PDB file of C-alpha atoms in Angstrom:
ATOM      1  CA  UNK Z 141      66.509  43.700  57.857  1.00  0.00           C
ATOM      2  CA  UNK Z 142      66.334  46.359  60.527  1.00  0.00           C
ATOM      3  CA  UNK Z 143      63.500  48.729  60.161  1.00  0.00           C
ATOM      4  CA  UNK Z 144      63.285  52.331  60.574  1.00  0.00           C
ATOM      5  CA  UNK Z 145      60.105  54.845  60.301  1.00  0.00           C
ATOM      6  CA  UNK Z 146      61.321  58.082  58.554  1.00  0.00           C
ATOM      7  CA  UNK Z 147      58.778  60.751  60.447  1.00  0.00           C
ATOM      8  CA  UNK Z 148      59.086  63.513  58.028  1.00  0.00           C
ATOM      9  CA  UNK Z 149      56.954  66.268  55.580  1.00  0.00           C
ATOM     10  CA  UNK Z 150      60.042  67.149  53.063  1.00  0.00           C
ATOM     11  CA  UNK Z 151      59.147  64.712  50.379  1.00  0.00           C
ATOM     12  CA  UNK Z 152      62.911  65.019  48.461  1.00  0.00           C
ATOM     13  CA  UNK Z 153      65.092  64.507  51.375  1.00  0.00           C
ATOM     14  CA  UNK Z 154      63.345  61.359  52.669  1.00  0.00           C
ATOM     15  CA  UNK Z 155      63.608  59.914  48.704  1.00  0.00           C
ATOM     16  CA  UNK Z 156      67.062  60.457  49.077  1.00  0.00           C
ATOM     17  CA  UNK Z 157      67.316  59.089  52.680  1.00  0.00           C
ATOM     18  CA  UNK Z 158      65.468  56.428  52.022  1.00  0.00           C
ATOM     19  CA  UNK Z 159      66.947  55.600  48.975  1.00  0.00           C
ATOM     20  CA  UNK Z 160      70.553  55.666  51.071  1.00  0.00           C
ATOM     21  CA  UNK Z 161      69.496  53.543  54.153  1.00  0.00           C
ATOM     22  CA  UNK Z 162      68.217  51.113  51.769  1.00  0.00           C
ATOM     23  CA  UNK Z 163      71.533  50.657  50.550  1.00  0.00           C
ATOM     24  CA  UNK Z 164      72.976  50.372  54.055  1.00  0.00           C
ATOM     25  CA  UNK Z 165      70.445  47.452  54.173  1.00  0.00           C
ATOM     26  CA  UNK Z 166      67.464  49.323  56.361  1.00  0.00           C
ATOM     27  CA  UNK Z 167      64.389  48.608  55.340  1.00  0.00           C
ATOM     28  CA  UNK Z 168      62.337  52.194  55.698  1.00  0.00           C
ATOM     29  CA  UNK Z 169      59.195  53.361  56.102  1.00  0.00           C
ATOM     30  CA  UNK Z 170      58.174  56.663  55.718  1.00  0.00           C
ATOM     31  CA  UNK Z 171      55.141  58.812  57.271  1.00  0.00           C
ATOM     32  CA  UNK Z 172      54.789  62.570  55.675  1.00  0.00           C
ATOM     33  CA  UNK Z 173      52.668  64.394  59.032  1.00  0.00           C
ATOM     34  CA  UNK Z 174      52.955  63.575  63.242  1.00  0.00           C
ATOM     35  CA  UNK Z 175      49.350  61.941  63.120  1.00  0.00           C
ATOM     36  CA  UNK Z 176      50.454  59.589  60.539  1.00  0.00           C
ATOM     37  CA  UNK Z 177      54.191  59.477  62.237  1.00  0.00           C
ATOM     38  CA  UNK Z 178      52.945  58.643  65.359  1.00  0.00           C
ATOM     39  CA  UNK Z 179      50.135  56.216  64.372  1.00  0.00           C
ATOM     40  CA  UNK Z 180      52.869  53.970  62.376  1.00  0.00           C
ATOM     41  CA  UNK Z 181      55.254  53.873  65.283  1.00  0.00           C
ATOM     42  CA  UNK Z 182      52.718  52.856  67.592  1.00  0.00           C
ATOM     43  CA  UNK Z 183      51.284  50.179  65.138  1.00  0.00           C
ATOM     44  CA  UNK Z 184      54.965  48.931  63.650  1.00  0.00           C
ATOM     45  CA  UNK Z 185      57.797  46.866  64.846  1.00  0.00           C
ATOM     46  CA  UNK Z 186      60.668  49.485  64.379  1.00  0.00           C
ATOM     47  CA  UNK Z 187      63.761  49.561  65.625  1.00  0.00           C
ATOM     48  CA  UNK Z 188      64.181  53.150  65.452  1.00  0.00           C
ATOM     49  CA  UNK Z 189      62.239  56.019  64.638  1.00  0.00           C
ATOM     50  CA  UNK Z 190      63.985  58.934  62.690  1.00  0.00           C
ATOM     51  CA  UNK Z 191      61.791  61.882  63.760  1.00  0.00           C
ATOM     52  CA  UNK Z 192      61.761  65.349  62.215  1.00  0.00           C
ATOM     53  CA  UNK Z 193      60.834  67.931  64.611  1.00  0.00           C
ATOM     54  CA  UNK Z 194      59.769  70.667  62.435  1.00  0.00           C
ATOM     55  CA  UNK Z 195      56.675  69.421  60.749  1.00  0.00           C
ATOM     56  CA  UNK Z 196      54.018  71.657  59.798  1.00  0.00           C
ATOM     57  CA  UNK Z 197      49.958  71.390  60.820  1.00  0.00           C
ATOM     58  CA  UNK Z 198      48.262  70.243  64.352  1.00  0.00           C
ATOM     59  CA  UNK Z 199      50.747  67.707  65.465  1.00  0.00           C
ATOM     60  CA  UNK Z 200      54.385  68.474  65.605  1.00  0.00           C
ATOM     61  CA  UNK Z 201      57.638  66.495  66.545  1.00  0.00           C
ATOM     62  CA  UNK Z 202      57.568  67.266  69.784  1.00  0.00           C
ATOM     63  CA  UNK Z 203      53.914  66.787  70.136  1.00  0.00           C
ATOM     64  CA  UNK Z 204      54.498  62.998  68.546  1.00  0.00           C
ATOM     65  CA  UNK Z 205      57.590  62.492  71.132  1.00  0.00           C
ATOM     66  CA  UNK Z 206      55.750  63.153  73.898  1.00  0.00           C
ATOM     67  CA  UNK Z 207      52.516  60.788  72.904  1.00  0.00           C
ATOM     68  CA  UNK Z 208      54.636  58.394  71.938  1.00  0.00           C
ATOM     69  CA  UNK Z 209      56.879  58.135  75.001  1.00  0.00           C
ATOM     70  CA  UNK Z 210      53.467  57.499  76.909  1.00  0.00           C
ATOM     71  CA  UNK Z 211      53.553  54.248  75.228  1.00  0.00           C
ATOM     72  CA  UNK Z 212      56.593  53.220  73.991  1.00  0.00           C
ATOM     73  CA  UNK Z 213      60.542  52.919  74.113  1.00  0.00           C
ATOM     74  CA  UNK Z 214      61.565  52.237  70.837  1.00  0.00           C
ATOM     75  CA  UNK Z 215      64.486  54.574  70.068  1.00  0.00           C
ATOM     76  CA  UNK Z 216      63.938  58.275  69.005  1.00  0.00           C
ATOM     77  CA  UNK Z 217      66.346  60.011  66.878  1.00  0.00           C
ATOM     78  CA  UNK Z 218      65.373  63.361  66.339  1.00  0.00           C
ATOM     79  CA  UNK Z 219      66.000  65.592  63.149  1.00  0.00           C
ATOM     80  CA  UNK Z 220      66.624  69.123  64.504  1.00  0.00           C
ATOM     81  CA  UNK Z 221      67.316  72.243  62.150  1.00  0.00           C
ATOM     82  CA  UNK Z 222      70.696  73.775  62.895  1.00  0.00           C
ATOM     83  CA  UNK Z 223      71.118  75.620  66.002  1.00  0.00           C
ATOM     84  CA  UNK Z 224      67.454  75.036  67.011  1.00  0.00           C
ATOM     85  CA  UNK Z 225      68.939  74.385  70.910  1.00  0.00           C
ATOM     86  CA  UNK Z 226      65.321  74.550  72.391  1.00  0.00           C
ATOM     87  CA  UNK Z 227      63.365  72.037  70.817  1.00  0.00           C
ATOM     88  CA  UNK Z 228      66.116  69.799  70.834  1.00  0.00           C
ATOM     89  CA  UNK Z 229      66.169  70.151  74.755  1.00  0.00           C
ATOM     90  CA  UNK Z 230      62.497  69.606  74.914  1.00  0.00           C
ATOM     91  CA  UNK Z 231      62.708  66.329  72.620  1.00  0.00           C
ATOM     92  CA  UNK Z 232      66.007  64.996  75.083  1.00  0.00           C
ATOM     93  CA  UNK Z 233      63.826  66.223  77.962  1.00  0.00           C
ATOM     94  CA  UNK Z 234      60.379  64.035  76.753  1.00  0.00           C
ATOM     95  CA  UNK Z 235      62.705  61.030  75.971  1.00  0.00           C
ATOM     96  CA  UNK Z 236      64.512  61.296  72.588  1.00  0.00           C
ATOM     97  CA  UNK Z 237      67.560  58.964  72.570  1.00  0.00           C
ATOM     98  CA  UNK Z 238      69.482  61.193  70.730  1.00  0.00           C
ATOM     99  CA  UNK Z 239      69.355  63.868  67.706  1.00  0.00           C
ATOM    100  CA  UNK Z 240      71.186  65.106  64.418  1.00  0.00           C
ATOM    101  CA  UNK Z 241      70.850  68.811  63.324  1.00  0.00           C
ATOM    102  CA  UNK Z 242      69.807  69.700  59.427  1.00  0.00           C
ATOM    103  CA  UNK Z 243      71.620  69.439  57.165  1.00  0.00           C
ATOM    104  CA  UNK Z 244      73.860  66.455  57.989  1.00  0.00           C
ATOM    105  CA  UNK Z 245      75.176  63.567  56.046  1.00  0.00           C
ATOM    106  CA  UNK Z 246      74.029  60.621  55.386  1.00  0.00           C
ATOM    107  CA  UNK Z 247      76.568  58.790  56.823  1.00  0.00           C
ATOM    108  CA  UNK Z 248      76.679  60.428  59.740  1.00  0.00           C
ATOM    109  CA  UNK Z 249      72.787  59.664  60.293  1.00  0.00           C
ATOM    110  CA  UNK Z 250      73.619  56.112  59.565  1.00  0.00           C
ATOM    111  CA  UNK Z 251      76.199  56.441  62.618  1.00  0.00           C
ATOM    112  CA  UNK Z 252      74.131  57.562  64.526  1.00  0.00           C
ATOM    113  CA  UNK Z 253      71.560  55.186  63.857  1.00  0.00           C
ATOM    114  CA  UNK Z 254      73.674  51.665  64.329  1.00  0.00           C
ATOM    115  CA  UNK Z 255      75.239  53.845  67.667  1.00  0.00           C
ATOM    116  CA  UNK Z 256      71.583  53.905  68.995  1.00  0.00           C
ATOM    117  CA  UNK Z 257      71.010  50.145  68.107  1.00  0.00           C
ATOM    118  CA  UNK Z 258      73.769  48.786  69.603  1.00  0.00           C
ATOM    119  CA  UNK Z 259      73.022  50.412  72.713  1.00  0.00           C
ATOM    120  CA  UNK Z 260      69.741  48.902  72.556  1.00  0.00           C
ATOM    121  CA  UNK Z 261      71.116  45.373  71.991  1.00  0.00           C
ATOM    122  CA  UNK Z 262      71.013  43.262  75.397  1.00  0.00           C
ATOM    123  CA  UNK Z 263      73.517  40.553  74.362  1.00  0.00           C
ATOM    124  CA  UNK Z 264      77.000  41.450  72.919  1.00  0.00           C
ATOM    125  CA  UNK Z 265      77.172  40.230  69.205  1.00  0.00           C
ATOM    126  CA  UNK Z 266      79.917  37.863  68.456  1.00  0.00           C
ATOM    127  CA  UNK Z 267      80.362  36.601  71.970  1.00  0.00           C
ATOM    128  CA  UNK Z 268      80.069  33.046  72.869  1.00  0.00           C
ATOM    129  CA  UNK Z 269      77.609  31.023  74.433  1.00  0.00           C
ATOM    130  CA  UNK Z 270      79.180  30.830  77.741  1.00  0.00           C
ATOM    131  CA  UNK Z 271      80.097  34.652  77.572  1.00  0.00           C
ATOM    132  CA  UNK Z 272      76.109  35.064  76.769  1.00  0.00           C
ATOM    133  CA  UNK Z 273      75.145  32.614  79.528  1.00  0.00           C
ATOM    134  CA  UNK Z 274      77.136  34.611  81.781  1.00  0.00           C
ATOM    135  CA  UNK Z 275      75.741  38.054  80.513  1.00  0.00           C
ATOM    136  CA  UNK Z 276      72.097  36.526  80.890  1.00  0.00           C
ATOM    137  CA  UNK Z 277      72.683  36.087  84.469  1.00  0.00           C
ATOM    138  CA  UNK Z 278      74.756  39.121  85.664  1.00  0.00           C
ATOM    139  CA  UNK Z 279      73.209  41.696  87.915  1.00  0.00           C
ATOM    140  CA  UNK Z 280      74.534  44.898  88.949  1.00  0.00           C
ATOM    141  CA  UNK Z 281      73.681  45.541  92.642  1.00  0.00           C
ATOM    142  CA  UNK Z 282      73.800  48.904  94.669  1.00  0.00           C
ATOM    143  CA  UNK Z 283      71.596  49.544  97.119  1.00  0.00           C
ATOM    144  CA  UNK Z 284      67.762  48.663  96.830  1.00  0.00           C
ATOM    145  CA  UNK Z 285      68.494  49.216  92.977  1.00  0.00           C
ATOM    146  CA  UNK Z 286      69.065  46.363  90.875  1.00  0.00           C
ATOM    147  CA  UNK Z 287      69.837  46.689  86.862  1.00  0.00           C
ATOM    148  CA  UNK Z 288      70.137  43.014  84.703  1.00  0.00           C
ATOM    149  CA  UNK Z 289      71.939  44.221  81.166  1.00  0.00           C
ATOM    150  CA  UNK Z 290      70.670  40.552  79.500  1.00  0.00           C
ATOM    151  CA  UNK Z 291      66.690  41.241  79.964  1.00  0.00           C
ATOM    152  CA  UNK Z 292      67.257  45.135  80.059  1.00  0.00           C
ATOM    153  CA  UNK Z 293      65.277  45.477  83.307  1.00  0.00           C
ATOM    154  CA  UNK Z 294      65.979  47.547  86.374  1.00  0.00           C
ATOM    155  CA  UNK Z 295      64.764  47.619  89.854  1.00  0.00           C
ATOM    156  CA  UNK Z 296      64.513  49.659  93.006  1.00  0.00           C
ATOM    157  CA  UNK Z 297      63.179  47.341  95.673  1.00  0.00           C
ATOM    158  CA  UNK Z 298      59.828  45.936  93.993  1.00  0.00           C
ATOM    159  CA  UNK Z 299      59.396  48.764  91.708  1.00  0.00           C
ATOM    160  CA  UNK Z 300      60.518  48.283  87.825  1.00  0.00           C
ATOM    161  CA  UNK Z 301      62.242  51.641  86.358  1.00  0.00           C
ATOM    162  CA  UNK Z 302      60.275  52.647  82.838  1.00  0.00           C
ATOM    163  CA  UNK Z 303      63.473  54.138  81.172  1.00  0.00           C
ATOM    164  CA  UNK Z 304      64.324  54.969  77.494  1.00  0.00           C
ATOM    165  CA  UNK Z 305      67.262  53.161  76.019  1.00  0.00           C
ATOM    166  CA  UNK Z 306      70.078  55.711  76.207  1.00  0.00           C
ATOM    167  CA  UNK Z 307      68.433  56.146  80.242  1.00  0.00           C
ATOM    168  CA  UNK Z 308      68.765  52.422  81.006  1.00  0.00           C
ATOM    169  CA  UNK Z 309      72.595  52.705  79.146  1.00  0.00           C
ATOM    170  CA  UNK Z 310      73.263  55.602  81.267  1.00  0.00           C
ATOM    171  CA  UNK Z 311      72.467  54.341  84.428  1.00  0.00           C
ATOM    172  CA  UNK Z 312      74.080  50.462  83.669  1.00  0.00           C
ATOM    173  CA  UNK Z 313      77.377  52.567  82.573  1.00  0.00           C
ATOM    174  CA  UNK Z 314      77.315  54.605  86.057  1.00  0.00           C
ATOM    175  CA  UNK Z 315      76.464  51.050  88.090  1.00  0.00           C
ATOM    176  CA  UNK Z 316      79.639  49.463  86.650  1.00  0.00           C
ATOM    177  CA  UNK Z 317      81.867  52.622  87.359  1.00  0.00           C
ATOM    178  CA  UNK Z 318      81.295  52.119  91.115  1.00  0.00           C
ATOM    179  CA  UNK Z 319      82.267  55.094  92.907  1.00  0.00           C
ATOM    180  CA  UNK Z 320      84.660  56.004  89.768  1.00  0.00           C
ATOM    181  CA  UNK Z 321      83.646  59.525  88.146  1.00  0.00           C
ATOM    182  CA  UNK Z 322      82.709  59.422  84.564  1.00  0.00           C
ATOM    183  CA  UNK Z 323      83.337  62.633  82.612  1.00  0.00           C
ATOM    184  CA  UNK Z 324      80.761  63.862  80.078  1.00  0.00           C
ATOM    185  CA  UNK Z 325      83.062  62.891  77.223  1.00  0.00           C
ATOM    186  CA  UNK Z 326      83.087  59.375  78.696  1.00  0.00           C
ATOM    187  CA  UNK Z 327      79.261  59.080  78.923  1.00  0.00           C
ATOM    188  CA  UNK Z 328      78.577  60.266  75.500  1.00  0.00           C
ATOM    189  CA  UNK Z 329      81.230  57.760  74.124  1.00  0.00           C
ATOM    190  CA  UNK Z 330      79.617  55.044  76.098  1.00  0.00           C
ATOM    191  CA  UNK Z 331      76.177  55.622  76.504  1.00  0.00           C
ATOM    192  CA  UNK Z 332      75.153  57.519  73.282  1.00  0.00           C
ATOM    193  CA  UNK Z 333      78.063  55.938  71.340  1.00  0.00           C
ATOM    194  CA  UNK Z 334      79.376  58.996  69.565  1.00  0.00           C
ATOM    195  CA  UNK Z 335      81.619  61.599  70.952  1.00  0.00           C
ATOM    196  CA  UNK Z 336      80.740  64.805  73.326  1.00  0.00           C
ATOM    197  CA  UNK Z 337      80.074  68.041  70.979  1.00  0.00           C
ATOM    198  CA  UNK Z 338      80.832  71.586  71.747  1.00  0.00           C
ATOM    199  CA  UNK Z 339      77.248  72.623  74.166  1.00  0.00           C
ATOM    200  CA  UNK Z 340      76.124  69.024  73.469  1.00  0.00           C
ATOM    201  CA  UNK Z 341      73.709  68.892  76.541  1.00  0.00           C
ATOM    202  CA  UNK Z 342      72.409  65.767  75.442  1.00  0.00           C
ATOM    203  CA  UNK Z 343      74.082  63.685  78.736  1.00  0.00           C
ATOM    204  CA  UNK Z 344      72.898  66.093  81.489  1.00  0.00           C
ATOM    205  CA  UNK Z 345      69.368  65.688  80.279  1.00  0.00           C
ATOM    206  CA  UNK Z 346      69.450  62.172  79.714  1.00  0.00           C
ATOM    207  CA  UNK Z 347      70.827  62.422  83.389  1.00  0.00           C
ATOM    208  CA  UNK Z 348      68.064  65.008  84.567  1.00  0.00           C
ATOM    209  CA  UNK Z 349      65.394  62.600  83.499  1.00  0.00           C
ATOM    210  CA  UNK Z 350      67.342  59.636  85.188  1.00  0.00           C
ATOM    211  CA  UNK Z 351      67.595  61.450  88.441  1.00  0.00           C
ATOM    212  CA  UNK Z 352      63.963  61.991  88.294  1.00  0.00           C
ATOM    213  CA  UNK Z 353      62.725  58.678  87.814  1.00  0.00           C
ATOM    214  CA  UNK Z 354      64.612  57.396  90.296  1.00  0.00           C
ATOM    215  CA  UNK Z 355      63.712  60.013  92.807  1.00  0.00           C
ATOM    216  CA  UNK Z 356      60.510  59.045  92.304  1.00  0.00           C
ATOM    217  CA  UNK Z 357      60.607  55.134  93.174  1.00  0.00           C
ATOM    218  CA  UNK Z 358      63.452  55.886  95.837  1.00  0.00           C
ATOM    219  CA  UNK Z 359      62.421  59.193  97.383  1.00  0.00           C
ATOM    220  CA  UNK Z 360      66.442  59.993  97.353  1.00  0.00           C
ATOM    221  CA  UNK Z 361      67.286  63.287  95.129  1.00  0.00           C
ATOM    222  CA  UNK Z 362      70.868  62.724  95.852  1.00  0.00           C
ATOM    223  CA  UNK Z 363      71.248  58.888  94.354  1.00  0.00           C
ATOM    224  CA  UNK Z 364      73.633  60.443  91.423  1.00  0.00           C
ATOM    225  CA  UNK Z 365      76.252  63.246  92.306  1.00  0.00           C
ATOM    226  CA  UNK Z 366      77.292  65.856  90.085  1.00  0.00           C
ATOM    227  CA  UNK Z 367      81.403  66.068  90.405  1.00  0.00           C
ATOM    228  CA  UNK Z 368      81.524  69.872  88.951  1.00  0.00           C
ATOM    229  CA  UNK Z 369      83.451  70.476  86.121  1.00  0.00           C
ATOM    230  CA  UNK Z 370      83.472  67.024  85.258  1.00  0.00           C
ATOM    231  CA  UNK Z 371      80.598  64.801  84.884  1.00  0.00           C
ATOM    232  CA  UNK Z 372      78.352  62.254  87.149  1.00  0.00           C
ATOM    233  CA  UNK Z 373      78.959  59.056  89.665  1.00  0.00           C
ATOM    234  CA  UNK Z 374      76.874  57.039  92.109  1.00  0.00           C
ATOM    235  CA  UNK Z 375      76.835  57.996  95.495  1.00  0.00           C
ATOM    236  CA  UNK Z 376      78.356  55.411  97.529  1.00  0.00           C
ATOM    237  CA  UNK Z 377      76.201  53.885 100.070  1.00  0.00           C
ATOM    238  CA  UNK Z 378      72.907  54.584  98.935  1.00  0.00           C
TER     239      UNK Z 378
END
């Protein structure tokens, strides 16, 4: 069974969260403060962490994001109250793969959650063994940078890229586009595996910590062109 951690202080909505994921066949474990939140994910084997941002005493959502991104990539999906634009920024910003405002539905979380996991899954399910062979071997080339779907690894010369999930998605989705433009709508589908909402921000920050990383190892600011109005692409020849 896949396991979650369930990072939050509201005591009736995770027995009724938990009690719903475990009948979507999660198995869930559930931490009531950050200190506790962030201790579990760091000790446990989770596939995903569900992460409420509002939590009350000395260590907050955001406070847990940002230790925890220090030292690991599991996926983050943060719990956001409605309309609460900032923090949910700051989470996408520190590495949160993606984020549901209160109050949603269940099913929608649970969308959200097997979105995030197949993104994270290296090997297409159902595919052959030849089609895996071939997937195991495949690299995507431009430049100095070098990305290899299979092992989830990427490259710039001798350098290896620390990204998030829904960052290493994001820049595998631009490699294979070429020097096609990808609209926002396009990423989101593709990358966060849900569709664009209205002010959903969520790509251009995943994109803003991209650009940075790779600035970094590269020394290039200009590796990934805006098109204005529209959405991203890789600039050719770099």
């Amino acid at each position: 069974m896949t396991r979650i951690l369930l990072v939050d202080d509201d005591l009736e909505l995770g027995a009724m969260l938990v009690e719903y994921l475990e009948s979507e066949s999660f198995e869930v474990s559930q931490a009531y403060s950050g200190k506790e939140g962030l201790a579990r994910a760091l000790e446990g084997d989770y596939a995903v962490i569900l992460l409420d941002i509002m939590m009350p005493g000395g260590m907050g959502g955001i406070d847990v994001l940002r230790e925890l991104r220090a030292k690991s990539r599991v996926p983050v999906i943060m719990l956001t109250a409605k309309g609460d634009d900032v923090d949910r920024v700051i989470g996408l910003e520190l590495g949160a793969d993606d984020y549901i405002p209160k109050p949603y539905y269940p099913r929608e979380l649970v969308a959200r959650i097997r979105a995030v996991l197949r993104r994270a899954e290296p090997v297409r399910e159902n595919s052959t063994e030849a089609e895996q062979a071939d997937t195991h071997d495949e690299e995507l080339i431009h430049g100095d940078l070098v990305v290899k779907p299979a092992s989830r690894i990427a490259r710039f010369g001798n350098t290896t890229l620390d990204l998030t999930v829904s960052e290493f998605n994001l820049l595998e989705v631009l490699m294979r586009a070429g020097e096609r433009a990808l609209s926002k709508d396009e990423l989101s589908r593709n990358v966060l595996g849900r569709p664009r909402e209205v002010y959903d921000r969520s790509i251009d920050v995943h994109m803003s910590n991209l650009r940075q990383k790779l600035q970094t190892v590269s020394g290039d600011a200009g590796m990934i062109e805006t098109v204005r109005g529209f959405g991203y692409r890789l600039r050719q020849g770099a």
